[in-house]
C-alpha positions as CSV (number, residue, x, y, z in Angstrom):
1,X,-5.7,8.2,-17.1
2,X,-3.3,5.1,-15.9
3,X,0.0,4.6,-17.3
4,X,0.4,1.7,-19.8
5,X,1.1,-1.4,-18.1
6,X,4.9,-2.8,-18.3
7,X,6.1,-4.4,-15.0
8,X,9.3,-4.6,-13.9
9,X,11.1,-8.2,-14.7
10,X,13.7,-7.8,-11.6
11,X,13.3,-11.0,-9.3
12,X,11.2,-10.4,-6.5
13,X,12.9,-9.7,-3.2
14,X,11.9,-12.1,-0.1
15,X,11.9,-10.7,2.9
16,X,11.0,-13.8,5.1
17,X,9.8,-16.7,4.4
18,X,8.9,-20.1,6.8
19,X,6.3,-22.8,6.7
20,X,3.2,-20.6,7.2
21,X,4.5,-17.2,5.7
22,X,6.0,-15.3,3.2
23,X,7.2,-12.2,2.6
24,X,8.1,-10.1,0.1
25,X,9.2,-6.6,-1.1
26,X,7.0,-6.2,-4.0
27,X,8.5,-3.6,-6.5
28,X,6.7,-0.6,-7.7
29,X,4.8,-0.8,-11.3
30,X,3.4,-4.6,-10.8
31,X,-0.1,-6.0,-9.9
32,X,-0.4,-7.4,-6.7
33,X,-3.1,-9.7,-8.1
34,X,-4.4,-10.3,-11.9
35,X,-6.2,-7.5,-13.5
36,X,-9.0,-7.9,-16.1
37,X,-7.5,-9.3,-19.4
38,X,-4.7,-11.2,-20.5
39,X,-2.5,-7.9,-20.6
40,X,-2.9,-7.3,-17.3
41,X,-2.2,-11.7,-16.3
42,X,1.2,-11.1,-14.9
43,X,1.3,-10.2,-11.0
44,X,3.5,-10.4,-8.2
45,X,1.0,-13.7,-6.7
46,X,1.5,-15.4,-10.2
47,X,5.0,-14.9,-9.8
48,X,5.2,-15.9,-6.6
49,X,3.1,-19.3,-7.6
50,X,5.9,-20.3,-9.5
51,X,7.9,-20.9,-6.8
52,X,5.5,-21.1,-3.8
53,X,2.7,-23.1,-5.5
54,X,0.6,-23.1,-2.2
55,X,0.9,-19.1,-1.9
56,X,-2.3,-17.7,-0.5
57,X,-3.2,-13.8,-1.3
58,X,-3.8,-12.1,2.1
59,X,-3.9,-8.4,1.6
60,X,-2.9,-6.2,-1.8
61,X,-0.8,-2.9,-2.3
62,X,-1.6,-0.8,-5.6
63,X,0.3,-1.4,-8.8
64,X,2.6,1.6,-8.3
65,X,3.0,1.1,-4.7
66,X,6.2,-1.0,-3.8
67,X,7.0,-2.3,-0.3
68,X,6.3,-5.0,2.2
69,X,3.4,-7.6,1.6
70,X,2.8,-10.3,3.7
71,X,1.1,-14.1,2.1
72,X,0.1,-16.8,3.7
73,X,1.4,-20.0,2.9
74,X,-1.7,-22.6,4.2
75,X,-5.2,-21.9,4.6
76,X,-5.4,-22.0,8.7
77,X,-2.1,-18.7,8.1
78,X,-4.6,-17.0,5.5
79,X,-7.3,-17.0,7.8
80,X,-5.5,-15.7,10.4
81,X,-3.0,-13.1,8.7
82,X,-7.0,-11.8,7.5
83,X,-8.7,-11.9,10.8
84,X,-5.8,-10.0,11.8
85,X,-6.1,-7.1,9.0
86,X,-10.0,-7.5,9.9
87,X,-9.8,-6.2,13.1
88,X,-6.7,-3.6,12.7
89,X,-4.6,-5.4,14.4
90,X,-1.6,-5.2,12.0
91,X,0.2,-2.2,12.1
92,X,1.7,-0.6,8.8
93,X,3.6,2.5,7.9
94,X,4.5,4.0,4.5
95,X,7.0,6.4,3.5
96,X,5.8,8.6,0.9
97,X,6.8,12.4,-0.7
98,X,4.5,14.3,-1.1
99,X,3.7,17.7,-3.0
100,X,4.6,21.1,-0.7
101,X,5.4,21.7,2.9
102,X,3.0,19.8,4.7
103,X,2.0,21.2,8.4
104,X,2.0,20.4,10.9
105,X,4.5,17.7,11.9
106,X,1.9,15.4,12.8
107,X,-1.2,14.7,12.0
108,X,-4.7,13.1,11.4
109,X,-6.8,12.4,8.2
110,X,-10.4,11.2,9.0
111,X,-12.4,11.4,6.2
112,X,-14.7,8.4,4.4
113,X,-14.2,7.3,1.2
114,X,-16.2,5.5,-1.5
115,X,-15.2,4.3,-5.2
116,X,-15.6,7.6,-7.7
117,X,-18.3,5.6,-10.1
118,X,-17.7,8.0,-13.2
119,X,-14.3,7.7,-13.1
120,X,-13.5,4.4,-12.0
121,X,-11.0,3.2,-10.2
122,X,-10.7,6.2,-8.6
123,X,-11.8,7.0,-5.3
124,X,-13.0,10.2,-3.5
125,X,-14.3,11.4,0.0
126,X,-17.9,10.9,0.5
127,X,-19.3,11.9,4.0
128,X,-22.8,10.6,3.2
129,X,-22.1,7.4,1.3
130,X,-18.3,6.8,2.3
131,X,-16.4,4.0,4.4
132,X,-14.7,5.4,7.5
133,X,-11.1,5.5,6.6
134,X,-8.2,7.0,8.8
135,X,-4.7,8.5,8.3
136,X,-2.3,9.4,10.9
137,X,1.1,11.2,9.3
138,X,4.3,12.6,10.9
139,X,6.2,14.7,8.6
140,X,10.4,13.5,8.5
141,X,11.8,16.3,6.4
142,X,9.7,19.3,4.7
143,X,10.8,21.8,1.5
144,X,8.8,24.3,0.2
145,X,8.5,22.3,-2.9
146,X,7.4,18.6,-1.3
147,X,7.4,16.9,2.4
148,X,9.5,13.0,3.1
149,X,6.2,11.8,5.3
150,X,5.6,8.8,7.3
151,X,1.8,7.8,6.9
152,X,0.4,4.9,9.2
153,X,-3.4,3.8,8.2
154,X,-5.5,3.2,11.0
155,X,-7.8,1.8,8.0
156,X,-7.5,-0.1,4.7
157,X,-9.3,1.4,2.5
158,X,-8.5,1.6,-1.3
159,X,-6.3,4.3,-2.4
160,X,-6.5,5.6,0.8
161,X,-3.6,7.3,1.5
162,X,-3.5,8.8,-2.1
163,X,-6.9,10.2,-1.6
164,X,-6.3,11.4,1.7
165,X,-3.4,13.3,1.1
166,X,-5.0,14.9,-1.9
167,X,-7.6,15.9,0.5
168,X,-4.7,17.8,2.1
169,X,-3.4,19.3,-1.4
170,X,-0.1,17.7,-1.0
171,X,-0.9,14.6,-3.1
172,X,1.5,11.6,-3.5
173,X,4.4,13.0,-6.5
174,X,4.2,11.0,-9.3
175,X,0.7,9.4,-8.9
176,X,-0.7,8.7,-12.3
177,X,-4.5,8.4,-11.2
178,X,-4.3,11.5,-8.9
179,X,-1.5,13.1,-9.9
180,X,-1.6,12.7,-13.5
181,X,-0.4,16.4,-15.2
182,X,3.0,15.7,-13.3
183,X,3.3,12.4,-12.8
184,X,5.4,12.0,-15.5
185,X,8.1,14.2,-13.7
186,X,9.2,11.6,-11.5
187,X,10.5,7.5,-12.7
188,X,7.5,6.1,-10.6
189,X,4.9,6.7,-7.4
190,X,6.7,8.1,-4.4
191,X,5.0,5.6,-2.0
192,X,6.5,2.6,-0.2
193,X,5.1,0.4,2.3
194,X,8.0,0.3,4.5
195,X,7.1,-1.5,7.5
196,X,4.4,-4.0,9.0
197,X,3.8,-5.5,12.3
198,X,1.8,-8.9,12.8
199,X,1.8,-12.0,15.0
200,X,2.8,-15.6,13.6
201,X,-0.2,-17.8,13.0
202,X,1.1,-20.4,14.7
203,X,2.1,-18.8,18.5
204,X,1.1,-15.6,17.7
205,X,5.0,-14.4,17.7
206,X,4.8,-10.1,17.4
207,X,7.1,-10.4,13.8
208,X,8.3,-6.7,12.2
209,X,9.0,-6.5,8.4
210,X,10.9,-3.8,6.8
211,X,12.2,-3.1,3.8
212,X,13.6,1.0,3.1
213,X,12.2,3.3,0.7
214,X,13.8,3.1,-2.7
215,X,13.7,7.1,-2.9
């Protein structure tokens, strides 16, 4: 269902970095974290450990998601940077295409989710058993054949923004899980994490990140 896994070897791109922080523009195609088996052992944090050896994991973005990811670099900044994403306080937005004209210009997706247990990893919309997950959109530029649309997760759920613009029937172009029939039209997932706003752990400093969409 997945694409075979070949990461990209480019160097990563640092954003920022200080004595509590890091961040990076992780590229599309590349694990944010390890996956199960030694195929799957190269990541962007094992990368990143190279260089950073104290690097501490704070949130993830999917493999074919690229974009702005934020790690801590002590224990006290990964507790905080998490007690921030715990309690919504950091504010992301994505750009994504999507497939057909999506209406209207703004909008909201509010509808649970829960892991899809026969065909794992994917996810689907489950009112009964689902976590509350939450999508606000605003549409930049709309065809007939696909929409340019900023998305801005109110929640954090997995594959959340795939699954909730499938919900919508305009799924994410190029998505291999979701997508998977036309996927292969297009060099990767149209979906970058394009901004995200935090406070410093040390001050609590308001600190914007952004790095532009590659498409």
């Amino acid at each position: 269902m997945s694409t075979p896994y070949a990461p990209p070897d480019d160097p990563i791109d640092v954003l920022h970095e200080d004595m509590h922080l890091l961040v990076v523009n992780k590229p599309a195609g590349l694990l944010s974290v390890p996956g199960k088996g030694p195929e799957l052992a190269d990541c962007l944090l094992s990368r990143l450990e190279a260089a950073f050896p104290t690097v501490l994991l704070v949130h993830r973005l999917d493999r074919d998601t690229s974009g702005v990811m934020v790690f801590a670099l002590t224990a006290h900044a990964q507790r905080h940077l998490g007690l921030q994403f715990e309690k919504r306080s950091v504010k992301k937005n994505y750009l994504a295409r999507v497939a057909g004209r999506l209406t209207p210009k703004t909008g909201t997706v509010d509808l649970p989710l829960c892991v899809d247990w026969s065909n794992r990893p994917l996810q689907k919309v489950d009112h009964e058993n689902g976590r509350a997950a939450v999508t606000d959109w605003r549409v930049m530029k709309a065809g007939d054949d696909e929409s340019r649309v900023m998305l801005m997760p109110q929640t954090g759920r997995s594959h959340q923004l795939r699954v909730h613009m499938l919900a919508l029937d305009h799924p994410i172009l190029g998505d291999p899980l979701y997508m998977p029939d036309r996927a292969a039209a297009y060099p990767r997932m149209m979906l970058h994490a394009q901004e995200l706003r935090l406070r410093h752990p040390e001050g609590g400093e308001g600190l914007k990140f952004r790095s532009p969409a590659p498409f």
